[in-house]
Amino acid sequence: MADKLTAVKGMNDIAPPASAHWEWLEDKLRGLMRRYGYRNLRTPIVEPTALFVRGLGEVTDIVEKEMYSFEDRLNGEHLTLRPENTAGVVRAALEHSMLYDGPKRLYYMGPMFRHERPQRGRYRQFHQFGAEALGFAGPDVDAELIVLAFDLWAELGLEAIELEINSLGQPPERLAHRRALIAYLEAHADQLDEEARRRLHSNPLRILDTKNPSMQSLVNAAPRLMDHLGDESLDHFNRLRGLLDAHGIAYRVNPRLVRGMDYYNLSVFEFVTLQLGSQGTVCAGGRYDGLFEQMGGKAAPAVGWALGMERILELLKEQGKLPQQPVPDAYAVVPEAARVPEVMPVLRALRREGVSVQMHAGGPEGMGSMKSQFKKADASGARHALIFGEQEMQQGNVAIKPLRGPRTSGVGDSTEAAQTLMPLTAVAEWAARLRQH
Ligand code: ATP
Ligand code: MG
């Protein structure tokens, strides 16, 4: 027998019942985006490899070791499954001159791919939802994006998510800091791990982001970027802080927050929770005023964030905030197979009125006993059974039997409740009635 085919390690199927949680989260996100005036952008999942190398920077975790890159067999093009989507959004904005008539607020959602060690909250195919404000210099939109995220946590019922912010200043300020940092790290070269030594001259800022516990005291005492910021950068940062204060939003300034991608400047921020172990960053972002130019376009300021949808769902589960599974309004019990040709159009009419109805589907042997049909009706979670019995139908009616109390308590707790008859022609009235309960 052939080997069993399974999904690629670190890439998951999303099936019921979990898929209902995803749809619920997606609906919440879309609703919030509409209220904030962000519009949907969908870019390809495969992009030229050069987009990420140029956009994210060569000396980043993603570009160095996490990308799924391959050569197109037919034309030799170098392609990559997108590991993130800010670079793709900027590419699309440039390609279609989206900013010609002013700035744009955009959002995206979809799968991203990174070759990492799979573990809780870390997958090889994972899903991000991102918001990007293109053409805005801030700091008002920076604050808007952060407030938006807080509104999302509130709407989802999530607690215990904390905001950390920092400013990365502008390139010349980072350069001055970089020099001071390299000098400091060189003076303590014996305490650097292999990765840090490798990055010492290529990307020393990233060393501050190390997860190696034995280097923590070293990086804690390192020269701080904040101390190298000029007046304009400080002013941008302080105005952002003022806007957050005006919303009563609590945050912690974390001078070591640097973010993984090279493209960030000024505001950077992360939303973190202690409830997901070491994969505690649920949402992260910042300003990337240099990226448009770096990608060969006309300079434009921009800011955005991306959240990890798996991590949000895991946190919802941790906090008991996942929604209940959707159930049909009604389940159609059909004692005689001969009635199916009349029943199906009635159910269709009901659905067109907005009612969700599951039909009992039989097989060549018939529809099964009433008892087994009612068992299925109960298991479906439907609040009502529609019974298309011989007698009722001959009189032009269907019987409606409540299976559960209004807005559902336990299964079968009101199965003794009275049946009522409804005329088969009064579909709109049933629909209204079923919706009421
Ligand atoms: P981490 O430090 O956890 O690796 P990151 O800095 O690489 O995160 P970003 O590139 O900023 O993450 O992506 C934004 C968000 O996407 C993260 O905060 C996280 O919630 C989510 N995310 C990133 N990588 C993964 C992954 N491999 N699996 C699941 N979610 C992820
Ligand atoms: Mg990462």
PDB file of C-alpha atoms and ligand atoms in Angstrom, residues 61-62 66 83-84 114 116 121-128 206 209 211 259-261 264 270-271 278-285 305-312, ligand 1:
ATOM      1  CA  ASP A  61      15.662  35.827  10.578  1.00  0.00           C
ATOM      2  CA  ILE A  62      13.097  35.609   7.822  1.00  0.00           C
ATOM      3  CA  GLU A  66      12.762  31.101   7.201  1.00  0.00           C
ATOM      4  CA  PRO A  83       6.543  35.129   4.828  1.00  0.00           C
ATOM      5  CA  GLU A  84       4.752  38.418   5.614  1.00  0.00           C
ATOM      6  CA  ARG A 114       7.986  30.569   7.422  1.00  0.00           C
ATOM      7  CA  GLU A 116      10.402  27.615  11.685  1.00  0.00           C
ATOM      8  CA  GLY A 121       1.708  29.411  18.445  1.00  0.00           C
ATOM      9  CA  ARG A 122       4.388  28.877  15.804  1.00  0.00           C
ATOM     10  CA  TYR A 123       3.598  27.171  12.524  1.00  0.00           C
ATOM     11  CA  ARG A 124       5.044  26.956   9.043  1.00  0.00           C
ATOM     12  CA  GLN A 125       1.820  28.041   7.440  1.00  0.00           C
ATOM     13  CA  PHE A 126       0.122  30.549   9.702  1.00  0.00           C
ATOM     14  CA  HIS A 127      -2.348  33.348   9.141  1.00  0.00           C
ATOM     15  CA  GLN A 128      -1.933  37.038   9.581  1.00  0.00           C
ATOM     16  CA  ARG A 206      19.023  42.748  16.127  1.00  0.00           C
ATOM     17  CA  ASP A 209      16.380  41.263  20.317  1.00  0.00           C
ATOM     18  CA  LYS A 211      16.319  35.353  23.148  1.00  0.00           C
ATOM     19  CA  ARG A 259      11.263  44.298  15.617  1.00  0.00           C
ATOM     20  CA  GLY A 260      12.546  41.745  13.154  1.00  0.00           C
ATOM     21  CA  MET A 261      12.422  43.639   9.881  1.00  0.00           C
ATOM     22  CA  TYR A 264      10.905  50.045  10.536  1.00  0.00           C
ATOM     23  CA  GLU A 270       3.945  44.972  20.127  1.00  0.00           C
ATOM     24  CA  PHE A 271       0.938  43.555  21.915  1.00  0.00           C
ATOM     25  CA  SER A 278       7.022  32.016  24.855  1.00  0.00           C
ATOM     26  CA  GLN A 279       4.888  32.778  21.757  1.00  0.00           C
ATOM     27  CA  GLY A 280       3.305  35.724  23.563  1.00  0.00           C
ATOM     28  CA  THR A 281       3.374  38.408  20.863  1.00  0.00           C
ATOM     29  CA  VAL A 282      -0.090  38.451  19.332  1.00  0.00           C
ATOM     30  CA  CYS A 283       0.248  41.590  17.225  1.00  0.00           C
ATOM     31  CA  ALA A 284       3.196  43.692  16.139  1.00  0.00           C
ATOM     32  CA  GLY A 285       3.966  46.600  13.881  1.00  0.00           C
ATOM     33  CA  TRP A 305       0.648  46.082  12.109  1.00  0.00           C
ATOM     34  CA  ALA A 306      -0.009  42.389  11.686  1.00  0.00           C
ATOM     35  CA  LEU A 307      -1.598  40.010  14.120  1.00  0.00           C
ATOM     36  CA  GLY A 308      -1.175  36.262  14.261  1.00  0.00           C
ATOM     37  CA  MET A 309      -4.645  34.775  13.912  1.00  0.00           C
ATOM     38  CA  GLU A 310      -3.650  31.397  15.414  1.00  0.00           C
ATOM     39  CA  ARG A 311      -2.287  33.133  18.499  1.00  0.00           C
ATOM     40  CA  ILE A 312      -5.434  35.232  18.885  1.00  0.00           C
TER      41      ILE A 312
HETATM   42  P1  ATP B   1       8.197  36.039  16.776  1.00  0.00           P
HETATM   43  O1  ATP B   1       9.148  36.901  17.519  1.00  0.00           O
HETATM   44  O2  ATP B   1       7.170  35.377  17.650  1.00  0.00           O
HETATM   45  O3  ATP B   1       8.886  35.086  15.838  1.00  0.00           O
HETATM   46  P2  ATP B   1       7.894  37.895  14.612  1.00  0.00           P
HETATM   47  O4  ATP B   1       8.528  39.143  15.074  1.00  0.00           O
HETATM   48  O5  ATP B   1       8.647  37.003  13.698  1.00  0.00           O
HETATM   49  O6  ATP B   1       7.335  37.035  15.855  1.00  0.00           O
HETATM   50  P3  ATP B   1       6.080  39.318  12.875  1.00  0.00           P
HETATM   51  O7  ATP B   1       6.863  39.062  11.667  1.00  0.00           O
HETATM   52  O8  ATP B   1       6.082  40.658  13.471  1.00  0.00           O
HETATM   53  O9  ATP B   1       6.464  38.217  13.983  1.00  0.00           O
HETATM   54  O10 ATP B   1       4.575  38.860  12.610  1.00  0.00           O
HETATM   55  C1  ATP B   1       3.455  39.454  13.273  1.00  0.00           C
HETATM   56  C2  ATP B   1       2.709  38.434  14.085  1.00  0.00           C
HETATM   57  O11 ATP B   1       2.471  37.245  13.348  1.00  0.00           O
HETATM   58  C3  ATP B   1       3.446  37.932  15.315  1.00  0.00           C
HETATM   59  O12 ATP B   1       3.312  38.828  16.371  1.00  0.00           O
HETATM   60  C4  ATP B   1       2.735  36.629  15.594  1.00  0.00           C
HETATM   61  O13 ATP B   1       1.533  36.865  16.281  1.00  0.00           O
HETATM   62  C5  ATP B   1       2.446  36.121  14.211  1.00  0.00           C
HETATM   63  N1  ATP B   1       3.451  35.125  13.793  1.00  0.00           N
HETATM   64  C6  ATP B   1       4.694  35.341  13.324  1.00  0.00           C
HETATM   65  N2  ATP B   1       5.301  34.188  13.011  1.00  0.00           N
HETATM   66  C7  ATP B   1       4.395  33.198  13.272  1.00  0.00           C
HETATM   67  C8  ATP B   1       4.408  31.774  13.140  1.00  0.00           C
HETATM   68  N3  ATP B   1       5.451  31.129  12.642  1.00  0.00           N
HETATM   69  N4  ATP B   1       3.303  31.085  13.529  1.00  0.00           N
HETATM   70  C9  ATP B   1       2.219  31.730  14.005  1.00  0.00           C
HETATM   71  N5  ATP B   1       2.152  33.066  14.151  1.00  0.00           N
HETATM   72  C10 ATP B   1       3.223  33.799  13.788  1.00  0.00           C
END
